[in-house]
C-alpha cells in the first residue's frame, strides 16, 4: 500500500538521499533484538558498492513507501530493482542525518 | 564514514516504543535464524525499554565473520563419484590430491552460476549411464553461508531438485573435462588454482 503524504519526499529525492547515506557510510541496521539474516548488507554478504549499484538501477515503478508498523510518523521505503533477471528487495527508513536498513535480499 | 562510540546517542524505531532515542552500548546480539551470536558489539539500545533496536555499520566485519562461520554439507554419492573426484584432483596436482576436491567443485559451481558452463549440460550428464549407481558413500564439505546460497542459485538455474543432484552432475562434468581427456582443456587455470592451496 502506498501512502502519499503532503511534503513527503518523491522517489528521486529518496534515491539520491539513500545513495548519499551509502556513500558516506551514514547508516545503521535495524535489529529487533536480533540481527536480521535477510539483511545481507548487515551480514556482509553484499557490499555497499553492490547496494549502490542496485539502488542506482531502481526506477520509480520499483518503489513503494508506507508507514513503519511501529511508528506511523516514520516512512519505510522499499526498492525492488531487477538485476540479471533477479528482483532484489531493499527496505530502509531515514533517521537524520542518515538511514536505517531493515533488509537487503533477493 | 560515521564511527560511533559507546555512550553515543542516536534515534531509531523500536518495535515496542516507536521512534525513540537510542544509546550505543555493548551487547551480545544473536541472528534471527539462530546461526550464532555476535558477542560484545556496539548496538543501539532503546533508552525506554532497553531492547537492542539497531547495530551500527561499523560492526559489519564482525557480524560477517560470525555469519560466515562454516557449517558442514553432506552429499550421498555413488562410490565411483568419489573416485572421479580423487582422480581429477590428482591429475591436476599429484602432491595436493584430495585437498583439491572442494575447490574444484566450487570452481564448477561458480562457472555454472556465471553461465560459463551451460546449465543444461548438468541435467544431460545426470541421465548418462555413469550416473546410475546406488549412493553408498558420503562426501562432507565445510561451506560458508555464501557458498550455500550460490549452490542454491545454481540448483535453481539448472532446474535440479537438490544440491546433491548438482554435486553429482558437476562430478560427471569433471569426469568429462578432466579425467577422461588426455590433456584437460583448462589445465593451466586448474593448476593455478591448485598452486594457491600449496
Coordinates of N, CA, C and O in Angstrom, one line a residue, chain B residues 59-198:
Chain B
X59 N 30.0 -2.4 12.7 CA 30.1 -3.7 13.2 C 30.0 -4.8 12.1 O 30.1 -6.0 12.4
X60 N 29.8 -4.4 10.9 CA 29.6 -5.4 9.8 C 30.7 -6.4 9.7 O 30.4 -7.6 9.6
X61 N 32.0 -6.0 9.7 CA 33.0 -7.0 9.6 C 32.9 -8.1 10.7 O 33.1 -9.3 10.4
X62 N 32.6 -7.7 11.9 CA 32.5 -8.7 13.0 C 31.2 -9.6 12.8 O 31.3 -10.8 13.0
X63 N 30.2 -9.0 12.4 CA 28.9 -9.7 12.1 C 29.2 -10.7 11.0 O 28.8 -11.9 11.0
X64 N 29.8 -10.2 9.9 CA 30.1 -11.1 8.8 C 30.9 -12.3 9.2 O 30.7 -13.4 8.7
X65 N 31.9 -12.1 10.0 CA 32.8 -13.2 10.5 C 32.0 -14.3 11.2 O 32.2 -15.5 10.9
X66 N 31.0 -13.9 12.0 CA 30.2 -14.9 12.7 C 29.2 -15.5 11.8 O 29.0 -16.7 11.8
X67 N 28.6 -14.7 10.9 CA 27.7 -15.2 9.9 C 28.3 -16.3 9.0 O 27.6 -17.2 8.7
X68 N 29.5 -16.1 8.7 CA 30.2 -17.0 7.7 C 30.9 -18.1 8.4 O 31.6 -18.9 7.8
X69 N 30.6 -18.3 9.7 CA 31.2 -19.5 10.4 C 30.7 -20.7 9.7 O 29.6 -20.9 9.4
X70 N 31.7 -21.6 9.4 CA 31.4 -22.7 8.5 C 30.5 -23.7 9.0 O 30.5 -24.1 10.2
X71 N 29.7 -24.3 8.1 CA 28.9 -25.5 8.5 C 29.1 -26.6 7.5 O 29.5 -26.3 6.4
X72 N 28.8 -27.8 7.9 CA 29.1 -28.9 7.0 C 27.9 -29.3 6.2 O 26.8 -29.3 6.6
X73 N 28.2 -29.5 4.9 CA 27.2 -30.0 4.0 C 27.5 -31.5 3.6 O 28.7 -31.8 3.4
X74 N 26.5 -32.4 3.6 CA 26.8 -33.8 3.4 C 26.0 -34.2 2.1 O 24.9 -33.8 1.9
X75 N 26.8 -34.9 1.2 CA 26.2 -35.4 0.0 C 26.4 -36.9 -0.1 O 27.5 -37.4 0.0
X76 N 25.3 -37.6 -0.4 CA 25.4 -39.1 -0.6 C 25.6 -39.3 -2.1 O 24.9 -38.8 -2.9
X77 N 26.7 -40.0 -2.4 CA 27.1 -40.2 -3.8 C 27.5 -41.7 -4.0 O 27.9 -42.4 -3.1
X78 N 27.4 -42.1 -5.3 CA 27.9 -43.4 -5.6 C 29.4 -43.5 -5.4 O 30.1 -42.4 -5.5
X79 N 30.0 -44.6 -5.1 CA 31.4 -44.8 -4.7 C 32.3 -44.2 -5.8 O 33.3 -43.6 -5.5
X80 N 32.0 -44.5 -7.1 CA 32.9 -44.1 -8.2 C 32.9 -42.6 -8.3 O 33.9 -42.1 -8.9
X81 N 31.9 -41.9 -7.8 CA 31.9 -40.4 -7.9 C 33.1 -39.9 -7.0 O 33.7 -38.9 -7.4
X82 N 33.3 -40.5 -5.9 CA 34.4 -40.1 -5.0 C 35.7 -40.3 -5.7 O 36.6 -39.5 -5.6
X83 N 35.7 -41.5 -6.4 CA 37.0 -41.9 -7.1 C 37.3 -40.9 -8.2 O 38.4 -40.5 -8.5
X84 N 36.2 -40.5 -8.9 CA 36.4 -39.5 -10.0 C 37.0 -38.2 -9.5 O 37.9 -37.6 -10.1
X85 N 36.4 -37.8 -8.4 CA 36.9 -36.5 -7.8 C 38.4 -36.6 -7.4 O 39.2 -35.7 -7.6
X86 N 38.7 -37.8 -6.8 CA 40.1 -38.0 -6.4 C 41.0 -38.1 -7.6 O 42.1 -37.5 -7.6
X87 N 40.6 -38.8 -8.7 CA 41.4 -38.9 -9.9 C 41.6 -37.5 -10.5 O 42.7 -37.2 -10.9
X88 N 40.6 -36.7 -10.6 CA 40.7 -35.4 -11.1 C 41.7 -34.5 -10.4 O 42.5 -33.8 -10.9
X89 N 41.5 -34.6 -9.0 CA 42.4 -33.8 -8.2 C 43.8 -34.2 -8.4 O 44.7 -33.3 -8.5
X90 N 44.1 -35.5 -8.4 CA 45.5 -36.0 -8.6 C 46.0 -35.6 -9.9 O 47.2 -35.3 -10.1
X91 N 45.2 -35.6 -10.9 CA 45.6 -35.3 -12.3 C 46.1 -33.8 -12.4 O 47.0 -33.5 -13.0
X92 N 45.4 -33.0 -11.6 CA 45.7 -31.5 -11.6 C 47.0 -31.3 -10.8 O 47.9 -30.6 -11.2
X93 N 47.0 -31.9 -9.6 CA 48.2 -31.8 -8.8 C 48.4 -33.0 -7.9 O 47.6 -33.1 -6.9
X94 N 49.3 -33.8 -8.2 CA 49.5 -35.1 -7.6 C 49.9 -34.9 -6.1 O 49.6 -35.7 -5.2
X95 N 50.6 -33.8 -5.8 CA 51.0 -33.6 -4.4 C 49.9 -33.2 -3.5 O 49.9 -33.5 -2.3
X96 N 49.0 -32.4 -4.0 CA 47.9 -31.9 -3.1 C 46.7 -32.9 -3.1 O 46.1 -33.1 -2.1
X97 N 46.5 -33.5 -4.3 CA 45.5 -34.5 -4.3 C 44.1 -34.2 -3.8 O 43.5 -33.2 -4.3
X98 N 43.6 -34.9 -2.8 CA 42.2 -34.8 -2.4 C 41.9 -33.4 -1.8 O 40.7 -33.0 -1.8
X99 N 42.9 -32.7 -1.4 CA 42.6 -31.3 -0.8 C 42.0 -30.4 -1.9 O 41.4 -29.4 -1.6
X100 N 42.2 -30.8 -3.2 CA 41.6 -30.0 -4.3 C 40.2 -30.3 -4.5 O 39.6 -29.6 -5.3
X101 N 39.6 -31.3 -3.9 CA 38.3 -31.7 -4.3 C 37.3 -30.6 -4.1 O 36.5 -30.3 -5.0
X102 N 37.3 -30.0 -2.9 CA 36.3 -28.9 -2.6 C 36.5 -27.7 -3.6 O 35.6 -27.2 -4.2
X103 N 37.8 -27.2 -3.7 CA 37.9 -26.0 -4.6 C 37.5 -26.4 -6.0 O 37.0 -25.5 -6.7
X104 N 37.8 -27.6 -6.4 CA 37.4 -28.0 -7.8 C 35.9 -28.0 -8.0 O 35.4 -27.5 -9.0
X105 N 35.2 -28.5 -7.0 CA 33.7 -28.5 -7.0 C 33.2 -27.0 -7.1 O 32.3 -26.7 -7.8
X106 N 33.8 -26.2 -6.2 CA 33.3 -24.8 -6.1 C 33.6 -24.0 -7.4 O 32.9 -23.1 -7.8
X107 N 34.8 -24.4 -8.0 CA 35.2 -23.8 -9.3 C 34.0 -24.0 -10.3 O 33.6 -23.1 -11.0
X108 N 33.6 -25.2 -10.3 CA 32.5 -25.6 -11.3 C 31.2 -24.9 -10.9 O 30.4 -24.5 -11.8
X109 N 30.9 -24.9 -9.6 CA 29.6 -24.2 -9.2 C 29.7 -22.8 -9.7 O 28.7 -22.3 -10.2
X110 N 30.8 -22.1 -9.5 CA 30.9 -20.7 -9.9 C 30.8 -20.6 -11.4 O 30.1 -19.6 -11.9
X111 N 31.4 -21.5 -12.2 CA 31.3 -21.4 -13.7 C 29.9 -21.6 -14.1 O 29.4 -21.0 -15.1
X112 N 29.1 -22.4 -13.4 CA 27.7 -22.7 -13.7 C 26.9 -21.4 -13.4 O 26.0 -21.0 -14.1
X113 N 27.3 -20.8 -12.3 CA 26.5 -19.7 -11.8 C 26.6 -18.5 -12.7 O 25.7 -17.7 -12.9
X114 N 27.9 -18.3 -13.3 CA 28.1 -17.1 -14.2 C 27.8 -17.5 -15.6 O 28.1 -16.7 -16.5
X115 N 27.3 -18.7 -15.9 CA 27.0 -19.0 -17.3 C 28.1 -19.5 -18.2 O 27.9 -19.8 -19.3
X116 N 29.3 -19.6 -17.6 CA 30.4 -20.1 -18.5 C 30.2 -21.6 -18.8 O 30.7 -22.0 -19.9
X117 N 29.6 -22.3 -18.0 CA 29.2 -23.7 -18.3 C 27.6 -23.6 -18.5 O 26.9 -23.2 -17.5
X118 N 27.1 -24.1 -19.6 CA 25.6 -24.1 -19.8 C 25.0 -25.0 -18.7 O 25.4 -26.2 -18.6
X119 N 23.9 -24.5 -18.1 CA 23.3 -25.3 -17.0 C 22.7 -26.6 -17.5 O 22.7 -27.6 -16.8
X120 N 22.2 -26.7 -18.8 CA 21.5 -27.9 -19.3 C 22.4 -29.1 -19.4 O 22.0 -30.2 -19.3
X121 N 23.7 -28.8 -19.5 CA 24.7 -29.9 -19.6 C 24.6 -30.8 -18.3 O 24.7 -32.1 -18.4
X122 N 24.4 -30.2 -17.2 CA 24.4 -31.0 -15.9 C 23.2 -32.0 -15.9 O 23.4 -33.2 -15.6
X123 N 22.1 -31.5 -16.4 CA 20.9 -32.4 -16.4 C 21.2 -33.6 -17.4 O 20.8 -34.7 -17.2
X124 N 21.8 -33.2 -18.6 CA 22.1 -34.3 -19.6 C 23.0 -35.3 -19.0 O 22.8 -36.5 -19.2
X125 N 24.0 -34.9 -18.3 CA 25.0 -35.8 -17.7 C 24.4 -36.7 -16.7 O 24.8 -37.9 -16.5
X126 N 23.4 -36.2 -15.9 CA 22.8 -37.0 -14.9 C 21.9 -38.1 -15.5 O 21.6 -39.1 -14.7
X127 N 21.6 -38.1 -16.8 CA 20.9 -39.2 -17.4 C 21.8 -40.2 -18.1 O 21.4 -41.1 -18.7
X128 N 23.1 -40.0 -17.9 CA 24.1 -40.9 -18.5 C 24.2 -42.2 -17.7 O 23.8 -42.2 -16.6
X129 N 24.8 -43.2 -18.3 CA 25.0 -44.5 -17.7 C 25.9 -44.4 -16.5 O 25.6 -45.1 -15.5
X130 N 26.9 -43.5 -16.5 CA 27.8 -43.4 -15.4 C 27.1 -42.9 -14.2 O 27.6 -43.0 -13.1
X131 N 26.0 -42.2 -14.4 CA 25.2 -41.6 -13.2 C 24.5 -42.6 -12.4 O 24.1 -42.4 -11.3
X132 N 24.2 -43.8 -13.1 CA 23.2 -44.7 -12.4 C 24.0 -45.7 -11.5 O 24.7 -46.6 -12.0
X133 N 23.9 -45.5 -10.2 CA 24.5 -46.4 -9.2 C 24.0 -46.0 -7.9 O 23.6 -44.9 -7.7
X134 N 23.9 -47.0 -6.9 CA 23.4 -46.6 -5.6 C 24.4 -45.6 -4.9 O 25.6 -45.7 -5.1
X135 N 23.9 -44.7 -4.1 CA 24.7 -43.7 -3.4 C 25.1 -44.3 -2.1 O 24.4 -44.1 -1.1
X136 N 26.2 -44.9 -2.0 CA 26.6 -45.6 -0.8 C 27.7 -44.9 0.0 O 28.1 -45.3 1.1
X137 N 28.3 -43.8 -0.6 CA 29.3 -43.1 0.1 C 28.8 -41.7 0.4 O 27.9 -41.2 -0.2
X138 N 29.6 -41.0 1.3 CA 29.2 -39.7 1.7 C 30.4 -38.7 1.5 O 31.5 -39.0 1.9
X139 N 30.1 -37.6 0.9 CA 31.1 -36.5 0.8 C 30.6 -35.4 1.7 O 29.5 -34.9 1.6
X140 N 31.6 -35.0 2.6 CA 31.3 -34.0 3.5 C 32.1 -32.7 3.2 O 33.3 -32.8 3.1
X141 N 31.5 -31.6 3.1 CA 32.2 -30.3 2.8 C 31.8 -29.3 3.8 O 30.6 -29.1 4.1
X142 N 32.8 -28.6 4.3 CA 32.6 -27.4 5.1 C 32.4 -26.2 4.1 O 33.3 -25.9 3.4
X143 N 31.2 -25.6 4.2 CA 30.9 -24.5 3.3 C 30.4 -23.3 4.1 O 29.8 -23.5 5.1
X144 N 30.6 -22.1 3.5 CA 30.1 -20.9 4.1 C 28.6 -20.7 3.7 O 28.1 -21.4 2.7
X145 N 27.9 -19.8 4.4 CA 26.6 -19.5 4.0 C 26.5 -19.0 2.6 O 25.6 -19.2 1.8
X146 N 27.6 -18.2 2.2 CA 27.6 -17.6 0.9 C 27.7 -18.7 -0.2 O 27.0 -18.7 -1.2
X147 N 28.5 -19.8 0.1 CA 28.6 -20.9 -0.9 C 27.3 -21.6 -0.9 O 26.8 -22.0 -2.0
X148 N 26.7 -21.8 0.2 CA 25.4 -22.5 0.3 C 24.3 -21.8 -0.6 O 23.6 -22.4 -1.3
X149 N 24.4 -20.4 -0.5 CA 23.5 -19.6 -1.3 C 23.8 -19.8 -2.8 O 22.8 -19.9 -3.6
X150 N 25.1 -19.8 -3.1 CA 25.4 -19.9 -4.5 C 25.0 -21.3 -5.1 O 24.5 -21.4 -6.2
X151 N 25.1 -22.3 -4.2 CA 24.7 -23.7 -4.6 C 23.2 -23.6 -4.9 O 22.7 -24.2 -5.9
X152 N 22.5 -23.0 -4.0 CA 21.0 -22.9 -4.1 C 20.6 -22.2 -5.4 O 19.7 -22.6 -6.2
X153 N 21.4 -21.1 -5.8 CA 21.1 -20.4 -7.0 C 21.3 -21.3 -8.2 O 20.6 -21.3 -9.2
X154 N 22.4 -22.0 -8.2 CA 22.8 -22.9 -9.3 C 21.8 -24.1 -9.4 O 21.4 -24.5 -10.5
X155 N 21.3 -24.6 -8.3 CA 20.3 -25.6 -8.3 C 19.1 -25.1 -9.1 O 18.5 -25.8 -9.9
X156 N 18.7 -23.9 -8.8 CA 17.5 -23.3 -9.4 C 17.8 -23.1 -10.9 O 16.9 -23.5 -11.8
X157 N 19.0 -22.6 -11.3 CA 19.3 -22.3 -12.7 C 19.3 -23.6 -13.5 O 19.0 -23.6 -14.7
X158 N 19.8 -24.7 -12.9 CA 19.9 -26.0 -13.6 C 18.6 -26.7 -13.6 O 18.5 -27.8 -14.3
X159 N 17.6 -26.3 -12.8 CA 16.3 -27.0 -12.8 C 16.4 -28.3 -12.0 O 15.6 -29.2 -12.2
X160 N 17.4 -28.5 -11.2 CA 17.5 -29.7 -10.4 C 16.7 -29.6 -9.1 O 16.1 -28.6 -8.8
X161 N 16.7 -30.8 -8.4 CA 15.9 -30.8 -7.2 C 16.7 -30.6 -5.9 O 16.1 -30.3 -4.9
X162 N 18.0 -30.8 -6.0 CA 18.8 -30.7 -4.7 C 20.2 -30.4 -5.0 O 20.7 -30.6 -6.2
X163 N 20.9 -29.9 -4.0 CA 22.4 -29.7 -4.1 C 23.1 -31.0 -4.4 O 24.1 -31.0 -5.1
X164 N 22.6 -32.1 -3.8 CA 23.2 -33.4 -4.1 C 23.2 -33.8 -5.6 O 24.2 -34.2 -6.1
X165 N 22.1 -33.5 -6.2 CA 22.0 -33.8 -7.7 C 23.0 -32.9 -8.4 O 23.6 -33.3 -9.4
X166 N 23.1 -31.6 -8.0 CA 24.0 -30.7 -8.6 C 25.5 -31.2 -8.4 O 26.2 -31.2 -9.4
X167 N 25.8 -31.6 -7.2 CA 27.2 -32.1 -7.0 C 27.5 -33.3 -7.9 O 28.5 -33.5 -8.5
X168 N 26.5 -34.2 -8.0 CA 26.6 -35.4 -8.8 C 26.9 -35.0 -10.3 O 27.8 -35.5 -10.9
X169 N 26.1 -34.0 -10.8 CA 26.2 -33.6 -12.1 C 27.6 -32.9 -12.4 O 28.2 -33.1 -13.4
X170 N 28.0 -32.1 -11.4 CA 29.3 -31.5 -11.5 C 30.5 -32.5 -11.6 O 31.4 -32.4 -12.4
X171 N 30.4 -33.6 -10.7 CA 31.4 -34.6 -10.8 C 31.4 -35.3 -12.1 O 32.5 -35.6 -12.6
X172 N 30.3 -35.5 -12.7 CA 30.2 -36.1 -14.0 C 30.9 -35.2 -15.1 O 31.5 -35.6 -16.0
X173 N 30.7 -33.9 -14.9 CA 31.3 -32.9 -15.8 C 32.8 -32.9 -15.6 O 33.6 -32.7 -16.5
X174 N 33.2 -33.0 -14.3 CA 34.6 -33.1 -14.0 C 35.2 -34.3 -14.7 O 36.3 -34.3 -15.3
X175 N 34.5 -35.4 -14.7 CA 34.9 -36.6 -15.4 C 35.2 -36.3 -16.9 O 36.2 -36.7 -17.5
X176 N 34.2 -35.7 -17.5 CA 34.2 -35.3 -19.0 C 35.4 -34.4 -19.3 O 36.1 -34.5 -20.3
X177 N 35.6 -33.4 -18.4 CA 36.6 -32.3 -18.7 C 38.0 -32.7 -18.3 O 38.9 -32.2 -18.9
X178 N 38.1 -33.4 -17.2 CA 39.5 -33.6 -16.6 C 40.0 -35.0 -16.6 O 41.1 -35.3 -17.1
X179 N 39.1 -36.0 -16.2 CA 39.6 -37.4 -16.0 C 39.7 -38.0 -17.4 O 40.6 -38.7 -17.7
X180 N 38.6 -37.9 -18.2 CA 38.5 -38.6 -19.5 C 39.6 -38.2 -20.5 O 40.2 -39.0 -21.1
X181 N 39.7 -36.9 -20.8 CA 40.7 -36.5 -21.8 C 42.1 -36.7 -21.4 O 42.5 -36.6 -20.2
X182 N 43.0 -36.8 -22.4 CA 44.4 -37.0 -22.0 C 45.0 -35.7 -21.4 O 45.7 -35.7 -20.4
X183 N 44.6 -34.6 -22.1 CA 45.0 -33.3 -21.5 C 43.8 -32.4 -21.3 O 43.2 -32.0 -22.3
X184 N 43.4 -32.2 -20.1 CA 42.2 -31.4 -19.8 C 42.3 -30.0 -20.4 O 43.4 -29.4 -20.4
X185 N 41.2 -29.5 -20.8 CA 41.1 -28.2 -21.5 C 41.7 -27.1 -20.7 O 42.4 -26.2 -21.1
X186 N 41.2 -27.0 -19.4 CA 41.6 -25.8 -18.6 C 42.7 -26.1 -17.6 O 42.7 -25.6 -16.5
X187 N 43.6 -27.0 -18.0 CA 44.7 -27.5 -17.1 C 45.4 -26.3 -16.5 O 45.8 -26.3 -15.3
X188 N 45.8 -25.3 -17.3 CA 46.6 -24.2 -16.8 C 45.9 -23.5 -15.7 O 46.5 -23.2 -14.6
X189 N 44.6 -23.2 -15.9 CA 43.8 -22.5 -14.9 C 43.7 -23.3 -13.6 O 43.8 -22.8 -12.5
X190 N 43.5 -24.6 -13.9 CA 43.3 -25.5 -12.7 C 44.5 -25.7 -11.9 O 44.5 -25.7 -10.7
X191 N 45.7 -25.7 -12.6 CA 47.0 -25.8 -11.9 C 47.2 -24.5 -11.1 O 47.8 -24.6 -10.0
X192 N 46.8 -23.4 -11.6 CA 46.9 -22.1 -10.9 C 46.1 -22.2 -9.6 O 46.6 -21.8 -8.5
X193 N 44.9 -22.7 -9.7 CA 44.1 -22.8 -8.5 C 44.7 -23.7 -7.5 O 44.8 -23.5 -6.3
X194 N 45.3 -24.8 -8.0 CA 46.0 -25.8 -7.1 C 47.1 -25.2 -6.4 O 47.4 -25.4 -5.2
X195 N 47.8 -24.3 -7.1 CA 49.0 -23.7 -6.6 C 48.7 -22.8 -5.3 O 49.5 -22.7 -4.4
X196 N 47.5 -22.3 -5.3 CA 47.1 -21.4 -4.2 C 46.8 -22.3 -2.9 O 46.7 -21.7 -1.8
X197 N 46.7 -23.6 -3.1 CA 46.5 -24.5 -2.0 C 47.7 -25.2 -1.5 O 47.7 -26.2 -0.8
X198 N 48.9 -24.8 -2.1 CA 50.1 -25.4 -1.7 C 50.3 -25.3 -0.2 O 51.0 -26.1 0.4

